[in-house]
Coordinates of N, CA and C in Angstrom, one line a residue:
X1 N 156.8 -19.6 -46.4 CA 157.4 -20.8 -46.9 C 157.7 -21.8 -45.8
X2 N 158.3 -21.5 -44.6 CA 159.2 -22.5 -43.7 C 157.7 -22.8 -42.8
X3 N 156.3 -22.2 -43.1 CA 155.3 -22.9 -42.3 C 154.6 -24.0 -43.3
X4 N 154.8 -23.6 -44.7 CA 154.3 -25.0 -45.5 C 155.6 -26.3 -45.3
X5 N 156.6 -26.1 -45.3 CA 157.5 -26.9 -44.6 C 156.9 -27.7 -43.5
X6 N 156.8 -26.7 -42.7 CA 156.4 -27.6 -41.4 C 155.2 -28.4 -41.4
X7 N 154.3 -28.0 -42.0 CA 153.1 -28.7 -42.4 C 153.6 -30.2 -43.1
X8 N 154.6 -29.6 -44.0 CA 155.0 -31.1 -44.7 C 155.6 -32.5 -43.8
X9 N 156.6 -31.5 -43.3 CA 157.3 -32.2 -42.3 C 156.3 -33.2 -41.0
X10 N 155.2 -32.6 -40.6 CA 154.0 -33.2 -39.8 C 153.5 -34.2 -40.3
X11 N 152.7 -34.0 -41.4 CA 152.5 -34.5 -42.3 C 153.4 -35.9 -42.6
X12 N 154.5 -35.8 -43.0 CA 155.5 -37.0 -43.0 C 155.5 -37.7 -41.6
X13 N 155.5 -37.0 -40.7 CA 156.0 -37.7 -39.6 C 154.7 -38.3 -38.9
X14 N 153.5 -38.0 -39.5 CA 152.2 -38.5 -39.0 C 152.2 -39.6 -39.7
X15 N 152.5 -40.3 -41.1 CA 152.7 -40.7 -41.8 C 153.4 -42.0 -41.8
X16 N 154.9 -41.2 -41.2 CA 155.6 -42.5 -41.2 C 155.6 -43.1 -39.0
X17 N 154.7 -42.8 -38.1 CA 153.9 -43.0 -37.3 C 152.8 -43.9 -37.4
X18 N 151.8 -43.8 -38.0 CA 150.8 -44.6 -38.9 C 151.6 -45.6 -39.5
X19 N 152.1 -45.5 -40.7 CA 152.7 -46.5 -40.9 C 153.2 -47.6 -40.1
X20 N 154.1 -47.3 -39.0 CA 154.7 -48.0 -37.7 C 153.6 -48.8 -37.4
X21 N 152.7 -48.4 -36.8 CA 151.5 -48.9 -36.1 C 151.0 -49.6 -37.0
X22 N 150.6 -49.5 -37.9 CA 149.9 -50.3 -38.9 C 150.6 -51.5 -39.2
X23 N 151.8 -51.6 -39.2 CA 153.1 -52.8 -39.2 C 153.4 -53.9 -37.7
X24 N 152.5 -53.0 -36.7 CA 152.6 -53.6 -35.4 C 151.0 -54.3 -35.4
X25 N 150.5 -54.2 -36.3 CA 149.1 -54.5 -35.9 C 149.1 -56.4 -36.3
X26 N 148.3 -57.0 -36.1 CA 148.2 -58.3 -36.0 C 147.2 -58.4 -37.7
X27 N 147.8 -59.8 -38.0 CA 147.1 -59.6 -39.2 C 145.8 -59.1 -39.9
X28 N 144.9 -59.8 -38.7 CA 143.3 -59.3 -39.5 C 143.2 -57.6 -39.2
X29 N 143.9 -57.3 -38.4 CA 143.8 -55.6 -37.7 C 144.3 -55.3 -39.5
X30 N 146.0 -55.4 -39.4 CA 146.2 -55.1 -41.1 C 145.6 -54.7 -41.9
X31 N 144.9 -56.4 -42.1 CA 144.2 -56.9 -43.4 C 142.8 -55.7 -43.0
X32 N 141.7 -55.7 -42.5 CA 140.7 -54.7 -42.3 C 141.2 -53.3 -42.5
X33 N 142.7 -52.5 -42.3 CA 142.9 -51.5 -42.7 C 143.1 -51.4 -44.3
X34 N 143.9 -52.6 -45.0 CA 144.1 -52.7 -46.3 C 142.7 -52.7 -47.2
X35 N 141.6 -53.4 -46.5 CA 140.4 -53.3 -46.9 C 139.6 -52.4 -47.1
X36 N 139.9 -51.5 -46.0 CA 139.5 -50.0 -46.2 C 140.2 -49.2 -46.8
X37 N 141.3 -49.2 -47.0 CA 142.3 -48.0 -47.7 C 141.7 -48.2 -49.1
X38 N 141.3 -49.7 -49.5 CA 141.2 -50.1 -51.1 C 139.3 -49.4 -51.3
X39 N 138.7 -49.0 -50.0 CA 137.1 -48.5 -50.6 C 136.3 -49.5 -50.5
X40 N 136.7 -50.7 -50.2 CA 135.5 -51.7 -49.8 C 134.6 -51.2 -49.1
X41 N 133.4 -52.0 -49.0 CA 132.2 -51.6 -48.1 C 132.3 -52.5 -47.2
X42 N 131.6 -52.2 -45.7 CA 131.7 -53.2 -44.8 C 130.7 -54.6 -45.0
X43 N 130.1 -54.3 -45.5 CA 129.6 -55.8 -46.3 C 130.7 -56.8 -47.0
X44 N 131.5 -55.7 -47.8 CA 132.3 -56.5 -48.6 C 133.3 -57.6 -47.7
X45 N 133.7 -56.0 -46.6 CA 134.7 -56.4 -45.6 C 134.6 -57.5 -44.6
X46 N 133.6 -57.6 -44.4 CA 133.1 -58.9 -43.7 C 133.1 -60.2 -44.2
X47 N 132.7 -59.6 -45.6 CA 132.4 -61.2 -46.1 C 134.3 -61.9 -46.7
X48 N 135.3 -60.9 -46.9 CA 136.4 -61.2 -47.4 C 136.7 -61.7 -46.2
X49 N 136.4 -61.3 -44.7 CA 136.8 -61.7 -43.6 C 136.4 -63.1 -43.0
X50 N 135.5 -63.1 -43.3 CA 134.1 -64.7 -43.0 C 133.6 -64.4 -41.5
X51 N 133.6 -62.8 -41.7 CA 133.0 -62.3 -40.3 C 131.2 -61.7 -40.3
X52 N 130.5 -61.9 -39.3 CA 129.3 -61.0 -39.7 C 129.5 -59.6 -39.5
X53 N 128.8 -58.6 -40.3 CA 129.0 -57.1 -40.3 C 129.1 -57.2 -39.1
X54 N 128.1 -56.8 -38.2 CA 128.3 -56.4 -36.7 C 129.8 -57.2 -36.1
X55 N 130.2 -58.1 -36.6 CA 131.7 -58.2 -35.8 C 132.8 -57.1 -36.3
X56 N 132.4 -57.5 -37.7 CA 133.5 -56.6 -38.6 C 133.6 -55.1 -38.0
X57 N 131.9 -54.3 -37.9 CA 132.1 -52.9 -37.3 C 132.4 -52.9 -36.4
X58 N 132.4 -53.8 -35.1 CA 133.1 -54.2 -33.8 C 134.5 -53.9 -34.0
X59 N 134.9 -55.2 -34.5 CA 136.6 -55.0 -34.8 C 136.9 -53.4 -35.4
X60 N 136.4 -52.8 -36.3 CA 136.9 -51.7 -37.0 C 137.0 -50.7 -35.8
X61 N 135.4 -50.6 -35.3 CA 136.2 -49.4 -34.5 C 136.6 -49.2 -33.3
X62 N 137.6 -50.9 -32.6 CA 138.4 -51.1 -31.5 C 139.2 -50.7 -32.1
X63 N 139.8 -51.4 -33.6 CA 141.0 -50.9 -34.0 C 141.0 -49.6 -34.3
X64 N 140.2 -48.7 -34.2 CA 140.5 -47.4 -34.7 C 140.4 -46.4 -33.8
X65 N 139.9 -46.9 -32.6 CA 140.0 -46.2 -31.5 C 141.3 -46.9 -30.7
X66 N 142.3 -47.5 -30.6 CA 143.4 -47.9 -30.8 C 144.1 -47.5 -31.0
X67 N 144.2 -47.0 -32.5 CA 145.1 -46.5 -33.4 C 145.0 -44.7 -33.1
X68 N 143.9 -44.1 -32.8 CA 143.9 -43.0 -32.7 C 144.3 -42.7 -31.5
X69 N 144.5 -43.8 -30.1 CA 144.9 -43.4 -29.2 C 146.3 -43.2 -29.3
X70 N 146.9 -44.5 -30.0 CA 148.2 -44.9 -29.9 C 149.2 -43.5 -30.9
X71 N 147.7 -42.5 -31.6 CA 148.3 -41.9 -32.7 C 147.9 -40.3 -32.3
X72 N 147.2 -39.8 -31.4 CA 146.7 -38.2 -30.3 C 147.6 -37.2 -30.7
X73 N 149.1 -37.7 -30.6 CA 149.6 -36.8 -30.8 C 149.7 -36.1 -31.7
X74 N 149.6 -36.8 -32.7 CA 149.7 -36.2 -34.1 C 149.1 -35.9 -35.1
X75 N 147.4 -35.7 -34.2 CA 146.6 -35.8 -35.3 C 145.5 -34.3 -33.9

């Protein structure tokens, strides 16, 4: 029992970590995560952004090599 706890507890605190970061990010960083959370396609995502694909996959995965750095510990 007290190790599914702890899972939970990780879990939340990876969570509300992510979260943090995600509220520190500058808008279009944001907005590209909100675009993904919702299942867009990077076509879609580009074009909501008035970016071409290749910038958009650019930007995505600075920001997500970023966010994974800024996020190591807990994941």
């Amino acid at each position: 029992l007290s190790r599914g706890l702890g899972d939970v507890y990780k879990r939340q605190e990876l969570l509300c970590a992510l979260y943090q970061k995600l509220q520190e990010l500058d808008p279009e960083g944001r907005r590209i995560c909100e675009l993904i959370m919702e299942g867009k396609s990077e076509r879609d995502i580009a074009s909501t952004l008035g970016i071409s694909r290749n910038t958009y996959t650019y930007r995505r995965d600075k920001l997500l090599r970023v966010l994974r750095e800024q996020l190591g510990m807990y994941i």
